[in-house]
Amino acid sequence: MKTVLVIEEELQTRNVILKCLTFEGFQAYGASKGNEGIQLAQEHHPDLVVWDIMMPDMDGYSVLSTLRNAEATAAIPLIFLTAKVTMADLRRGMELGADDYLTKPFTVEQFLSANTTRLSRHEAINAAARSPQNPDFQDSGTDTQPLEASNSNTIFPDCPKLASVFQFIERHYQDAINLGDVAQAAGYSPAYLTN
């Protein structure tokens, strides 16, 4: 059973999300504050964390940074919820390592679709990491190999312009990497890579 942690200050929204997740067969945990959510993430190692940017004790960006910088929670897929829809806010979250975002208000279908997509993607990458045909995933040292064109044994699309990006991500998926790391390895600026 997949576990999802929801960090949301607003009680009614949190309860609706938790009930939807439970109904869909997930084990769901809820927290109303960032510090409480971080503690639950460290205790339960959920398969996915969904959190709000606006919280009373610490903002969602601090929660995101804390989870991404802790070894036990660095690889957990993270989806942030926001009513703040400026591009700067969204970019900040993505640059800190969010995997996806949903803008409020959102539908139950949008929420469940985002969860399913993130969990499926995470599972596919983990399966590829365990694959004996893909030795790049076994590399846990620093990246000293040149970035080459992607091979046919990858989950990423065949796109020569982005091959170096995909290879870096494949080699370092289980590491705490961010947009800046990927951009630097591929020889792009983070803004250019995002575009």
Short mmCIF file of C-alpha atoms in Angstrom, two decimals:
data_model
loop_
_atom_site.label_atom_id
_atom_site.label_comp_id
_atom_site.label_asym_id
_atom_site.label_seq_id
_atom_site.Cartn_x
_atom_site.Cartn_y
_atom_site.Cartn_z
CA MET A 1 0.00 0.00 0.00
CA LYS A 2 1.40 3.38 -1.02
CA THR A 3 1.63 6.06 1.67
CA VAL A 4 1.03 9.76 1.15
CA LEU A 5 1.76 12.55 3.61
CA VAL A 6 -0.38 15.69 3.30
CA ILE A 7 0.87 18.87 4.96
CA GLU A 8 -1.98 21.39 4.80
CA GLU A 9 -2.90 24.05 7.35
CA GLU A 10 -6.59 24.31 6.40
CA LEU A 11 -8.42 21.52 8.25
CA GLN A 12 -11.29 21.08 5.81
CA THR A 13 -9.00 20.88 2.77
CA ARG A 14 -6.66 18.47 4.57
CA ASN A 15 -9.56 16.21 5.60
CA VAL A 16 -11.02 16.12 2.08
CA ILE A 17 -7.61 15.20 0.63
CA LEU A 18 -7.03 12.52 3.29
CA LYS A 19 -10.48 10.99 2.71
CA CYS A 20 -9.92 10.92 -1.06
CA LEU A 21 -6.58 9.20 -0.63
CA THR A 22 -7.98 6.64 1.81
CA PHE A 23 -10.92 5.94 -0.50
CA GLU A 24 -8.46 5.33 -3.38
CA GLY A 25 -6.50 2.77 -1.32
CA PHE A 26 -3.63 4.90 -0.04
CA GLN A 27 -2.44 5.03 3.53
CA ALA A 28 -2.62 8.76 4.28
CA TYR A 29 -1.11 10.88 7.03
CA GLY A 30 -1.95 14.50 7.69
CA ALA A 31 -0.13 17.40 9.31
CA SER A 32 -1.24 20.98 9.83
CA LYS A 33 2.23 22.51 10.24
CA GLY A 34 5.55 22.23 8.47
CA ASN A 35 7.54 20.97 11.45
CA GLU A 36 4.92 18.32 12.18
CA GLY A 37 4.99 17.26 8.52
CA ILE A 38 8.78 16.98 8.47
CA GLN A 39 8.67 14.82 11.59
CA LEU A 40 6.02 12.53 10.05
CA ALA A 41 8.04 12.26 6.82
CA GLN A 42 11.11 11.20 8.79
CA GLU A 43 9.13 8.69 10.84
CA HIS A 44 7.00 7.09 8.10
CA HIS A 45 9.09 7.56 4.91
CA PRO A 46 5.99 8.10 2.74
CA ASP A 47 5.97 7.31 -0.96
CA LEU A 48 4.78 10.86 -1.71
CA VAL A 49 4.48 14.18 0.13
CA VAL A 50 1.91 16.81 -0.79
CA TRP A 51 2.26 20.12 0.99
CA ASP A 52 1.03 23.69 0.94
CA ILE A 53 3.34 26.66 0.50
CA MET A 54 1.47 28.79 3.05
CA MET A 55 1.77 27.41 6.59
CA PRO A 56 1.82 29.06 10.01
CA ASP A 57 5.12 27.85 11.45
CA MET A 58 7.35 27.67 8.38
CA ASP A 59 6.68 28.23 4.72
CA GLY A 60 6.48 25.39 2.24
CA TYR A 61 9.81 26.33 0.70
CA SER A 62 11.52 25.64 4.03
CA VAL A 63 9.71 22.31 4.29
CA LEU A 64 10.82 21.47 0.75
CA SER A 65 14.46 22.37 1.45
CA THR A 66 14.47 20.38 4.69
CA LEU A 67 13.03 17.26 3.03
CA ARG A 68 15.36 17.49 0.02
CA ASN A 69 18.44 17.98 2.20
CA ALA A 70 17.77 15.05 4.56
CA GLU A 71 19.12 11.73 3.29
CA ALA A 72 16.06 9.76 4.44
CA THR A 73 13.60 11.98 2.57
CA ALA A 74 15.64 13.36 -0.34
CA ALA A 75 14.28 10.99 -2.98
CA ILE A 76 10.59 11.16 -2.00
CA PRO A 77 8.47 12.72 -4.77
CA LEU A 78 7.04 16.06 -3.66
CA ILE A 79 3.98 17.90 -4.96
CA PHE A 80 3.29 21.38 -3.70
CA LEU A 81 -0.09 23.02 -3.45
CA THR A 82 -0.39 26.74 -3.92
CA ALA A 83 -2.85 29.54 -4.30
CA LYS A 84 0.13 31.71 -5.28
CA VAL A 85 0.31 31.36 -9.03
CA THR A 86 3.09 33.75 -10.00
CA MET A 87 5.78 32.23 -12.17
CA ALA A 88 8.43 33.29 -9.65
CA ASP A 89 6.71 31.30 -6.88
CA LEU A 90 6.38 28.23 -9.07
CA ARG A 91 9.96 28.48 -10.31
CA ARG A 92 11.26 28.82 -6.77
CA GLY A 93 9.51 25.60 -5.75
CA MET A 94 10.74 23.71 -8.80
CA GLU A 95 14.31 24.96 -8.36
CA LEU A 96 14.28 23.75 -4.76
CA GLY A 97 13.29 20.28 -5.94
CA ALA A 98 9.49 20.02 -6.12
CA ASP A 99 8.40 17.36 -8.58
CA ASP A 100 5.04 18.89 -9.42
CA TYR A 101 2.56 21.50 -8.26
CA LEU A 102 -1.18 21.99 -8.15
CA THR A 103 -2.82 25.38 -7.99
CA LYS A 104 -5.77 25.89 -5.68
CA PRO A 105 -8.59 25.33 -6.24
CA PHE A 106 -8.09 21.92 -7.86
CA THR A 107 -10.44 19.03 -8.47
CA VAL A 108 -10.21 15.61 -6.87
CA GLU A 109 -9.44 14.18 -10.31
CA GLN A 110 -6.54 16.60 -10.82
CA PHE A 111 -5.19 15.80 -7.37
CA LEU A 112 -5.39 12.03 -7.82
CA SER A 113 -3.94 12.26 -11.33
CA ALA A 114 -0.93 14.22 -10.07
CA ASN A 115 -0.37 11.67 -7.29
CA THR A 116 -0.64 8.72 -9.63
CA THR A 117 1.69 10.30 -12.17
CA ARG A 118 4.37 11.14 -9.58
CA LEU A 119 4.18 7.70 -7.95
CA SER A 120 4.29 5.88 -11.30
CA ARG A 121 7.25 7.95 -12.44
CA HIS A 122 9.11 7.34 -9.19
CA GLU A 123 8.42 3.60 -9.41
CA ALA A 124 9.61 3.42 -13.03
CA ILE A 125 12.85 5.20 -12.22
CA ASN A 126 13.46 2.97 -9.19
CA ALA A 127 12.83 -0.12 -11.31
CA ALA A 128 15.32 1.13 -13.89
CA ALA A 129 17.80 1.82 -11.09
CA ARG A 130 17.61 -1.82 -10.02
CA SER A 131 17.96 -3.10 -13.58
CA PRO A 132 21.20 -5.05 -14.16
CA GLN A 133 21.19 -3.85 -17.79
CA ASN A 134 21.70 -0.25 -16.69
CA PRO A 135 25.11 0.06 -14.99
CA ASP A 136 24.95 3.88 -14.88
CA PHE A 137 22.55 3.65 -11.97
CA GLN A 138 25.12 1.84 -9.87
CA ASP A 139 27.46 4.84 -9.97
CA SER A 140 27.29 6.39 -6.52
CA GLY A 141 30.46 8.44 -6.79
CA THR A 142 30.93 11.86 -8.24
CA ASP A 143 30.15 12.42 -11.88
CA THR A 144 33.48 12.02 -13.63
CA GLN A 145 32.18 10.35 -16.76
CA PRO A 146 31.45 12.46 -19.82
CA LEU A 147 27.78 12.82 -20.64
CA GLU A 148 27.07 10.73 -23.72
CA ALA A 149 24.07 10.21 -25.94
CA SER A 150 21.36 8.21 -24.20
CA ASN A 151 21.15 4.49 -24.78
CA SER A 152 18.02 2.58 -25.73
CA ASN A 153 17.64 1.19 -22.19
CA THR A 154 16.18 4.34 -20.69
CA ILE A 155 12.79 5.58 -19.56
CA PHE A 156 13.41 9.01 -21.08
CA PRO A 157 12.37 10.01 -24.61
CA ASP A 158 14.91 9.92 -27.42
CA CYS A 159 15.88 13.59 -27.68
CA PRO A 160 19.53 14.26 -28.61
CA LYS A 161 19.42 17.85 -27.32
CA LEU A 162 18.45 16.62 -23.86
CA ALA A 163 20.41 13.34 -23.77
CA SER A 164 23.02 14.75 -21.39
CA VAL A 165 20.28 15.99 -19.06
CA PHE A 166 18.56 12.61 -19.01
CA GLN A 167 21.81 10.74 -18.43
CA PHE A 168 22.78 12.95 -15.51
CA ILE A 169 19.37 12.42 -13.93
CA GLU A 170 19.63 8.65 -14.46
CA ARG A 171 23.11 8.47 -12.92
CA HIS A 172 22.19 10.62 -9.94
CA TYR A 173 18.52 9.95 -9.38
CA GLN A 174 19.00 8.64 -5.86
CA ASP A 175 21.18 11.61 -4.94
CA ALA A 176 19.77 14.91 -3.75
CA ILE A 177 20.10 16.79 -7.04
CA ASN A 178 18.37 19.98 -8.10
CA LEU A 179 17.81 21.94 -11.27
CA GLY A 180 21.13 23.78 -10.87
CA ASP A 181 23.07 20.50 -10.67
CA VAL A 182 21.44 19.15 -13.82
CA ALA A 183 21.89 22.41 -15.71
CA GLN A 184 25.57 22.64 -14.76
CA ALA A 185 26.28 19.05 -15.82
CA ALA A 186 24.52 19.60 -19.14
CA GLY A 187 26.22 22.95 -19.77
CA TYR A 188 23.05 25.04 -19.58
CA SER A 189 21.86 27.77 -17.25
CA PRO A 190 18.92 26.71 -15.05
CA ALA A 191 16.65 29.23 -16.80
CA TYR A 192 17.61 27.96 -20.26
CA LEU A 193 17.18 24.32 -19.24
CA THR A 194 13.74 25.10 -17.81
CA ASN A 195 12.67 26.68 -21.09
#
